[in-house]
Tab-separated table of C-alpha atoms and ligand atoms in Angstrom:
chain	number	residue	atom	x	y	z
Z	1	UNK	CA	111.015	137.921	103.259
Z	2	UNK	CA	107.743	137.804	101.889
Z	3	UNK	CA	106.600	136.176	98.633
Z	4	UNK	CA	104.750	138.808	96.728
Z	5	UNK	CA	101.202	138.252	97.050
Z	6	UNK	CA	98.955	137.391	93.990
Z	7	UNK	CA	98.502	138.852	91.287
Z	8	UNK	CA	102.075	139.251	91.104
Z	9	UNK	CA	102.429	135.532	92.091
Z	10	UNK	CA	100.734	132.797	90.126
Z	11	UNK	CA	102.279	129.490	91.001
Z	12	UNK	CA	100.180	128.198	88.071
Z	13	UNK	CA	102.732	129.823	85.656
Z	14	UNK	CA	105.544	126.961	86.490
Z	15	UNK	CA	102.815	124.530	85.546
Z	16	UNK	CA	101.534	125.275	82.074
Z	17	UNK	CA	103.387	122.587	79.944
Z	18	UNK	CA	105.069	119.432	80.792
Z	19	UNK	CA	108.387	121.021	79.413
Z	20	UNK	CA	107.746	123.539	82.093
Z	21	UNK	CA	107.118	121.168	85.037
Z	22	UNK	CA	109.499	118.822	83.907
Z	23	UNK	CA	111.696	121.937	84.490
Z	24	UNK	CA	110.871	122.717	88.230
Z	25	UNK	CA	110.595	119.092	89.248
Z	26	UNK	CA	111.691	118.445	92.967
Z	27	UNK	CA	112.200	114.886	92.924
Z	28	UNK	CA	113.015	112.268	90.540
Z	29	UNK	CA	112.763	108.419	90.423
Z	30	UNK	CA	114.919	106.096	88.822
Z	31	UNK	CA	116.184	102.306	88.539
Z	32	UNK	CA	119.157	103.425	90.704
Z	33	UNK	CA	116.754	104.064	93.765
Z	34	UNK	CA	114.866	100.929	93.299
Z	35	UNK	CA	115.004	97.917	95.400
Z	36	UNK	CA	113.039	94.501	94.379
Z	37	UNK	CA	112.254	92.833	97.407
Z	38	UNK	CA	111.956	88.569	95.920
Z	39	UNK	CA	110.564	85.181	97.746
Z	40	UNK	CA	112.474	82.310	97.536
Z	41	UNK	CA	111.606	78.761	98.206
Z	42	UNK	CA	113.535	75.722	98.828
Z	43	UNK	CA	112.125	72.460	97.845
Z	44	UNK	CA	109.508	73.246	95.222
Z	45	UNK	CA	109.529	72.547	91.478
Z	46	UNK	CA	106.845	75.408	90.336
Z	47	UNK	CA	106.439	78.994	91.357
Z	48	UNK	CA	103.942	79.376	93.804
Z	49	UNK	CA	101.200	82.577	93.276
Z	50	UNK	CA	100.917	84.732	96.345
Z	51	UNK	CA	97.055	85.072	96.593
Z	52	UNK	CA	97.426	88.043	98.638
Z	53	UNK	CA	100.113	89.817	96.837
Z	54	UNK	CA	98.636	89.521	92.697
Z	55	UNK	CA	101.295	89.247	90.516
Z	56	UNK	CA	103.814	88.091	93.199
Z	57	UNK	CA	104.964	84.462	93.320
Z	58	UNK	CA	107.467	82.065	95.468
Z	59	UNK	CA	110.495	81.626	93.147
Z	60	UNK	CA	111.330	78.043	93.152
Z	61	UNK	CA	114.903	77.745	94.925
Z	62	UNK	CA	116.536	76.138	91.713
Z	63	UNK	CA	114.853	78.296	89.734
Z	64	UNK	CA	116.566	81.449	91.120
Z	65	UNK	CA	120.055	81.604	88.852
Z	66	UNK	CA	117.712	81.997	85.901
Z	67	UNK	CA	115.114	84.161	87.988
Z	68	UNK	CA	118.025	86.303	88.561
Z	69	UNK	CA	119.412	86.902	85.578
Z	70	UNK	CA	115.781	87.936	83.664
Z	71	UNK	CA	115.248	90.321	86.547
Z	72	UNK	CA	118.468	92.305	85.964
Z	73	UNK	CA	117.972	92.107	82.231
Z	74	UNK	CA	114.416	93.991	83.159
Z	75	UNK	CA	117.007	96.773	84.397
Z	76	UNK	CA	116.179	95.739	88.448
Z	77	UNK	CA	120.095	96.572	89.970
Z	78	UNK	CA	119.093	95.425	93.520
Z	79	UNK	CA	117.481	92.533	94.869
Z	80	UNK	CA	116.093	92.012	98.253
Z	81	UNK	CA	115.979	88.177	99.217
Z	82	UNK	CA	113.571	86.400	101.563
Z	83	UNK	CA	113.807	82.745	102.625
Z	84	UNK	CA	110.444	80.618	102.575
Z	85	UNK	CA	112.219	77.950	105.136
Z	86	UNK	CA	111.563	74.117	105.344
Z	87	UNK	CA	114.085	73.527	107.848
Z	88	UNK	CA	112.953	75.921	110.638
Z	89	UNK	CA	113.648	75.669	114.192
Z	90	UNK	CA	113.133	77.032	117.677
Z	91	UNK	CA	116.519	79.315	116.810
Z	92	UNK	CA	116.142	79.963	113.031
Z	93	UNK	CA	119.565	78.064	113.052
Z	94	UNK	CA	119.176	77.256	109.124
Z	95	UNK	CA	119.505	80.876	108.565
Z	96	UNK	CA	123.179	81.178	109.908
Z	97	UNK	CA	124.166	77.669	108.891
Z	98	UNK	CA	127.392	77.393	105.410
Z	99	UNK	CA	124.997	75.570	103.840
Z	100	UNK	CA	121.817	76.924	104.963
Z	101	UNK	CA	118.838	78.474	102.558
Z	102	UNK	CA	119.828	82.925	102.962
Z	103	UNK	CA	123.853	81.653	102.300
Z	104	UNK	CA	122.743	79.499	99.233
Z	105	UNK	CA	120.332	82.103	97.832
Z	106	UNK	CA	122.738	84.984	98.229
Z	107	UNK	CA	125.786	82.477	96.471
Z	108	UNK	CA	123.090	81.784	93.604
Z	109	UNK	CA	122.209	85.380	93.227
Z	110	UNK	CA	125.497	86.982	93.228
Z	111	UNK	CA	126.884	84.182	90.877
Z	112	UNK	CA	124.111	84.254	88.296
Z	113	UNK	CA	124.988	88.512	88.323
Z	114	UNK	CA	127.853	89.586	89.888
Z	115	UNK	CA	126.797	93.371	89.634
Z	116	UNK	CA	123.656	93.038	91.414
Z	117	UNK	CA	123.513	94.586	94.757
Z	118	UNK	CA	122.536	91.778	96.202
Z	119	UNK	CA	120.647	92.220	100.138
Z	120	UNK	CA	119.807	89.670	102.587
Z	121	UNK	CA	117.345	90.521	105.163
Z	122	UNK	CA	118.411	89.479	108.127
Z	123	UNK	CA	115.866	88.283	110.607
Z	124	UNK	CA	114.773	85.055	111.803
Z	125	UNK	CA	110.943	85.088	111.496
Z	126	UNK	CA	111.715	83.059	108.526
Z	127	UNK	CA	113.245	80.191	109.870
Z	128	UNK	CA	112.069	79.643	113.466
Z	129	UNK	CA	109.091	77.213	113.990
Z	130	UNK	CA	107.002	79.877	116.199
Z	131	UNK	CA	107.508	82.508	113.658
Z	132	UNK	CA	109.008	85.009	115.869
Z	133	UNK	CA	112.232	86.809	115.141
Z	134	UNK	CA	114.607	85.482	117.670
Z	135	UNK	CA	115.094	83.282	120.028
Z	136	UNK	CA	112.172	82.248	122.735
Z	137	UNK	CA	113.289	82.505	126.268
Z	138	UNK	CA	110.417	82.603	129.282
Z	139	UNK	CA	107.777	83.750	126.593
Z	140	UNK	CA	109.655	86.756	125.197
Z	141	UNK	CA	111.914	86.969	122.523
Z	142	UNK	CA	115.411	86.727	124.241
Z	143	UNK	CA	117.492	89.702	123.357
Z	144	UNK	CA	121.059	89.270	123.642
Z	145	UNK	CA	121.094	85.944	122.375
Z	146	UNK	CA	119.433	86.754	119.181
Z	147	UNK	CA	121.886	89.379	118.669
Z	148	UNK	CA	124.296	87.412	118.654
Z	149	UNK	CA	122.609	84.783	116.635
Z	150	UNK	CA	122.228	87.529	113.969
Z	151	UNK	CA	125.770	88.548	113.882
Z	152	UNK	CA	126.388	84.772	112.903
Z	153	UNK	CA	123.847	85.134	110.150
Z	154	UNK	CA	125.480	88.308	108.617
Z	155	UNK	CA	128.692	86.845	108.795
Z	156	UNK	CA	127.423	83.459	106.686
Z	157	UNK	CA	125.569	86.191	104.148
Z	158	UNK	CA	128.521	88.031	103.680
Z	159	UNK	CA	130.605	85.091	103.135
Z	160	UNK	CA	128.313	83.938	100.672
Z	161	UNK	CA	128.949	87.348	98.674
Z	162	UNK	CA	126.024	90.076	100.357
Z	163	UNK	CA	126.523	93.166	99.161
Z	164	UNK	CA	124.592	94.798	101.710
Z	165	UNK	CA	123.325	93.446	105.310
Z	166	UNK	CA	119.504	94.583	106.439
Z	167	UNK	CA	118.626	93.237	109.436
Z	168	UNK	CA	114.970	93.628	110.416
Z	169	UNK	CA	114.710	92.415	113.645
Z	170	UNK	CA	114.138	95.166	116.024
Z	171	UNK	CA	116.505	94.155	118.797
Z	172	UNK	CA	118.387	96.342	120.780
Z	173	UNK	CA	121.974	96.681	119.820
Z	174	UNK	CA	122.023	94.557	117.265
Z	175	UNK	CA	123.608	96.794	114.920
Z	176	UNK	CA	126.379	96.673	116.559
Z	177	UNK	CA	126.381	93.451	117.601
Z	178	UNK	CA	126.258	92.465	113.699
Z	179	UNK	CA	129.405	95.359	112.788
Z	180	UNK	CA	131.485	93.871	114.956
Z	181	UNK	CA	130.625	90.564	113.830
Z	182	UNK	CA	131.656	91.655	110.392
Z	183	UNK	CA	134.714	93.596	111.252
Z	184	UNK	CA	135.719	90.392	112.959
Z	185	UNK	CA	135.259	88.097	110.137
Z	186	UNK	CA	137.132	90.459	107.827
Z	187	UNK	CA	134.212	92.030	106.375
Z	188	UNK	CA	134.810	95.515	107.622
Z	189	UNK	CA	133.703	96.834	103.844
Z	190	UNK	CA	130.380	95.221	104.129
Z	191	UNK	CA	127.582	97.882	105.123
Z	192	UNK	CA	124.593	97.717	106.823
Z	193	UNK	CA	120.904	99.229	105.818
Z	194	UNK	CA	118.950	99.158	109.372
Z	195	UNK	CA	115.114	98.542	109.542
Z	196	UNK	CA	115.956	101.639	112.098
Z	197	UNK	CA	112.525	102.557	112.370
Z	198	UNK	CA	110.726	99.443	112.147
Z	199	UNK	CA	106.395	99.820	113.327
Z	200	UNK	CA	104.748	96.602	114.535
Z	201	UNK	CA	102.643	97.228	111.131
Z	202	UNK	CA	99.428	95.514	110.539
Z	203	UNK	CA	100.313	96.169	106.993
Z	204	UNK	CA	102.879	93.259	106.678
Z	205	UNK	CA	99.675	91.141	106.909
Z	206	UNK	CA	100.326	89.493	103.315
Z	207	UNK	CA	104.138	89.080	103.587
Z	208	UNK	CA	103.395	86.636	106.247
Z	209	UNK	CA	101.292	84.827	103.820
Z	210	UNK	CA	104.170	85.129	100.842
Z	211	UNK	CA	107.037	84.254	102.980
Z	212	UNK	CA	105.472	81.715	105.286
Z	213	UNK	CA	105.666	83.318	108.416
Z	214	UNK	CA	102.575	83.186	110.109
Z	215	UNK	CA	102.740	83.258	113.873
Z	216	UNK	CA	100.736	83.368	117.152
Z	217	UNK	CA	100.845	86.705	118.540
Z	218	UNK	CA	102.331	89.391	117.614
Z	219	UNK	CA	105.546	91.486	117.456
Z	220	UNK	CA	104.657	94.543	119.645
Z	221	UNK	CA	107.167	93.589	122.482
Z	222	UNK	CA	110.006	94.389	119.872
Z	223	UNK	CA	108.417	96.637	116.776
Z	224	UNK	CA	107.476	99.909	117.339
Z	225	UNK	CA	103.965	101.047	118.508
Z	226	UNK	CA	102.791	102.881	114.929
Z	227	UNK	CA	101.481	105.915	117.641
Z	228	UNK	CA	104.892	106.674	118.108
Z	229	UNK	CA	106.980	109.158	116.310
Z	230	UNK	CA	109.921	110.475	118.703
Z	231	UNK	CA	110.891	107.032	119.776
Z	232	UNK	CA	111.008	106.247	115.852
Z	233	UNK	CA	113.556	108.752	115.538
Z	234	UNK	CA	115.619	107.616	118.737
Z	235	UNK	CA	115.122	104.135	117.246
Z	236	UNK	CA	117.220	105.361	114.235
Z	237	UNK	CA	119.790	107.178	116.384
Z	238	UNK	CA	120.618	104.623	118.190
Z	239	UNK	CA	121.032	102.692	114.882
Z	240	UNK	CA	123.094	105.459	113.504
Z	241	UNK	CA	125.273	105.612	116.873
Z	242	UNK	CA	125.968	101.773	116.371
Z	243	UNK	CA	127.782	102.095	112.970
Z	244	UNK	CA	124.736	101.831	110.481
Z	245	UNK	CA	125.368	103.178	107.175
Z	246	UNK	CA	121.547	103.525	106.020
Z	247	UNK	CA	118.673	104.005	107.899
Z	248	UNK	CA	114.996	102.647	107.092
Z	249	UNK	CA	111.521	103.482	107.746
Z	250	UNK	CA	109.158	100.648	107.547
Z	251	UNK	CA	105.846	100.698	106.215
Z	252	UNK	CA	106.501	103.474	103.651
Z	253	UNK	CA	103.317	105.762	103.115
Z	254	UNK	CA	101.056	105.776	106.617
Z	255	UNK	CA	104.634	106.434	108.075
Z	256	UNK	CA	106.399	109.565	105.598
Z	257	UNK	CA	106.152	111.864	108.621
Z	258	UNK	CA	108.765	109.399	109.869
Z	259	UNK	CA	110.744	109.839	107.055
Z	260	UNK	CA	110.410	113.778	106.506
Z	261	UNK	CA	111.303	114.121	110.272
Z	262	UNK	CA	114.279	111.293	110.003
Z	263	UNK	CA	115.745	113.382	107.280
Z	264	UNK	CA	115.461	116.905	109.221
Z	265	UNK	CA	118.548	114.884	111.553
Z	266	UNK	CA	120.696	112.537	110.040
Z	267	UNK	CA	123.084	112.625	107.309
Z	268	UNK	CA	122.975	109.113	106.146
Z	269	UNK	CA	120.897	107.570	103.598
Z	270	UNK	CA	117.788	107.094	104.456
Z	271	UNK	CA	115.286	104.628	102.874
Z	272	UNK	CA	111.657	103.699	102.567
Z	273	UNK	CA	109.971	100.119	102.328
Z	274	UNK	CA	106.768	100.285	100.413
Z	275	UNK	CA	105.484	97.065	102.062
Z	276	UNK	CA	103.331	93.990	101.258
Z	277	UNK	CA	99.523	95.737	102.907
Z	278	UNK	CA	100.651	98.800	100.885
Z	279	UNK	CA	101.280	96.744	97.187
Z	280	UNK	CA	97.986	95.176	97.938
Z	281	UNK	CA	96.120	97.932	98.459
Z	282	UNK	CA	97.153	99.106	95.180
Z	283	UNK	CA	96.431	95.451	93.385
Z	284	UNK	CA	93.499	95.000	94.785
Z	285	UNK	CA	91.913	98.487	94.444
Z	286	UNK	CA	93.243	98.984	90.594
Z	287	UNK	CA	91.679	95.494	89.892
Z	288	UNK	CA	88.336	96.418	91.202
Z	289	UNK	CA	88.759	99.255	88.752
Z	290	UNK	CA	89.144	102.270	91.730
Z	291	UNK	CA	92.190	103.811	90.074
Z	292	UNK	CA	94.899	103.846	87.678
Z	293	UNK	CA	97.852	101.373	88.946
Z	294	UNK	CA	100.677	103.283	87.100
Z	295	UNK	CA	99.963	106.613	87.938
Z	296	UNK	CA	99.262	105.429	92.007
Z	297	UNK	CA	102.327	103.568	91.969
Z	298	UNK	CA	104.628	106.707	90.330
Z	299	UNK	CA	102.767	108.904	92.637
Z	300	UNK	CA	103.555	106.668	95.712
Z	301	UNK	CA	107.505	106.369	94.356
Z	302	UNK	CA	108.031	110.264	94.306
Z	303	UNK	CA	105.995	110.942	97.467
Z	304	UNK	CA	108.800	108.499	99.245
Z	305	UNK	CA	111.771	110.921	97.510
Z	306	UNK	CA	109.558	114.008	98.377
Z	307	UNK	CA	109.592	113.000	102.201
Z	308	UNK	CA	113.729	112.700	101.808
Z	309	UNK	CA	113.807	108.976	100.978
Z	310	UNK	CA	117.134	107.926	98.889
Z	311	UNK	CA	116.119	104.354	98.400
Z	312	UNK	CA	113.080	102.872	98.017
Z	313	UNK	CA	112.047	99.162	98.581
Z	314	UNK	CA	108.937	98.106	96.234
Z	315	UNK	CA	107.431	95.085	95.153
Z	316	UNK	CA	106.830	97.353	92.005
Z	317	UNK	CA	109.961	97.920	91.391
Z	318	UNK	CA	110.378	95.381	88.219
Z	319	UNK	CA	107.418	96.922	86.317
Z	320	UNK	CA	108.171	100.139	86.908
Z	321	UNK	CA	111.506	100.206	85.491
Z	322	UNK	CA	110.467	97.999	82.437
Z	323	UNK	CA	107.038	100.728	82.145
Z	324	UNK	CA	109.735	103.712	82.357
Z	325	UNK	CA	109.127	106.696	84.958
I	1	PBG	C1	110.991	90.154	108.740
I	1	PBG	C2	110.337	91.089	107.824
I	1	PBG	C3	108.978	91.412	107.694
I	1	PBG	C4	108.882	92.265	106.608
I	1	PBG	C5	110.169	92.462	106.122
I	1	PBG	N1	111.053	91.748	106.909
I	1	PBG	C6	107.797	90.903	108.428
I	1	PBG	C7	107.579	91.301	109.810
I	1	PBG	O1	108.354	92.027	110.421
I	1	PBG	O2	106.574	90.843	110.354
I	1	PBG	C8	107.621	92.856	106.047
I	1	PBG	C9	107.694	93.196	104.607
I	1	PBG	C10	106.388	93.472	103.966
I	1	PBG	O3	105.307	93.474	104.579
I	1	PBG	O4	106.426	93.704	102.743
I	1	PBG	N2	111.148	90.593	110.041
């Protein structure tokens, strides 16, 4: 079957009125896809302004009920939460401890809105003292114990009321490592989002800054090289294989032929983190006056959908849904 050739085909017909396009729209995005991605530190009294990251701040610990509670009124029905630790050690053992800083924000976020999805991420870059994401054994970052260590983690989140377990480490198996670590603390109903297809992304460079994560070195011996695109996809499979129940991509825009490919071979859920080098980009280029924020960020948003995202992780998120679509 062949389209008929112009003149009898003018694609520009579809597109003479907004009613028109509105009409033939492919993709659509709402507060339902949205996912706000917040900083949370213990042991401060004011928010503290992300320089790299305009507009973003560290939300006090004790300010977070409150924090909370003006975010969902803003429309925001999932929340993202990352730790900025001052109890970090060689294992990151704050982040799995009753008491520790990701059980006490999830409690405080789930209590000041019940409804909220509420989402850990679950790594430990944010509470080790060398900034990596697991634990350090002869140089490297030690596998199978940090699986393991990460299971313990989900379990405290999920205790604490998680709604949803993302665990962004890149170690091997520990997907499954953390279902069965559910399943066995009675949390079989508790699902998992997997950074599947997680790139050892130079643009996380201000996230490091926001969440206090610096570190020597870098992650390449457990992200992905960003040159590869098959072993993104067996990244994800493998994921998939393990029990996840949505599958991420991670950055978002350099990596939508990720995405668009993902999509082509799994039925899950698939989503899309728009991350910290990407919101900067935008900040920092609308400032200086090189384009129009809204319409970059809306156009960024539907290009995710477009490439078969479901979800869609922004630091945007807020003012979008307040701005409308
Ligand atoms: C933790 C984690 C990172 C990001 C999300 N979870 C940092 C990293 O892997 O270095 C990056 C998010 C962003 O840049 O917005 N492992």
């Amino acid at each position: 079957m062949h389209a008929a050739p112009f003149p009898t085909t003018r694609l520009r017909r579809l597109r003479a009125t907004t009613a028109l396009r509105d009409l033939v729209r492919e993709n659509r995005v709402t507060a339902d896809d949205l996912i706000l991605p917040i900083f949370v530190e213990e042991g401060i009294d004011r928010p503290l302004p992300v320089d790299s990251m305009p507009g973003v701040e560290r939300i006090p610990e004790r300010h977070l009920p409150r924090e909370v509670e003006a975010i969902a009124r803003d429309g925001v029905r999932a929340l993202m939460l990352f730790g900025v630790s001052h109890s970090k050690d060689a294992a990151g053992s704050d982040a799995w401890r009753k008491d520790g800083l990701v059980a006490r924000m999830v409690r405080a976020a789930k209590d000041a809105v019940p409804e909220l999805v509420v989402i850990p991420d679950t790594c430990f870059c944010e509470y080790t003292d060398h900034g990596h994401c697991g634990v350090i054994d002869d140089g490297h970052v030690h596998n199978d114990i940090t699986i393991e260590n990460l299971g313990r983690q989900a379990v405290v989140a999920a205790d604490a009321g998680a709604d949803l377990i993302a665990p962004s480490a890149m170690m091997d198996g520990q997907i499954a490592a953390i279902r069965h670590a559910l399943d066995a603390a009675g949390h079989s109903n508790v699902p998992i989002m997997a950074y599947s297809s997680k790139f050892a992304s130079s643009f996380y460079g201000p996230f490091r800054a926001a969440a206090g994560c610096e570190l020597k070195g870098d992650r390449k011996t457990y992200q992905m090289d960003p040159a590869n695109g098959r072993e993104a996809l067996r990244e994800s499979m493998q994921d998939e294989a393990e029990g996840a129940d949505i599958l991420m991509v991670k950055p978002g825009l350099p990596y939508l032929d990720v995405l668009a490919r993902l999509r082509e071979r799994t039925l899950l859920p698939l989503a899309a983190y728009q991350v910290s080098g990407e919101y900067a980009m935008i900040r920092f280029a609308a400032a200086a006056g090189a384009i129009d924020e809204q319409a970059v960020v809306r156009e960024s948003l539907s290009a995710f959908k477009r490439a078969g995202a479901d979800l869609i992780l922004s630091y945007f998120a807020r003012e979008v849904i307040q701005e409308g679509f």
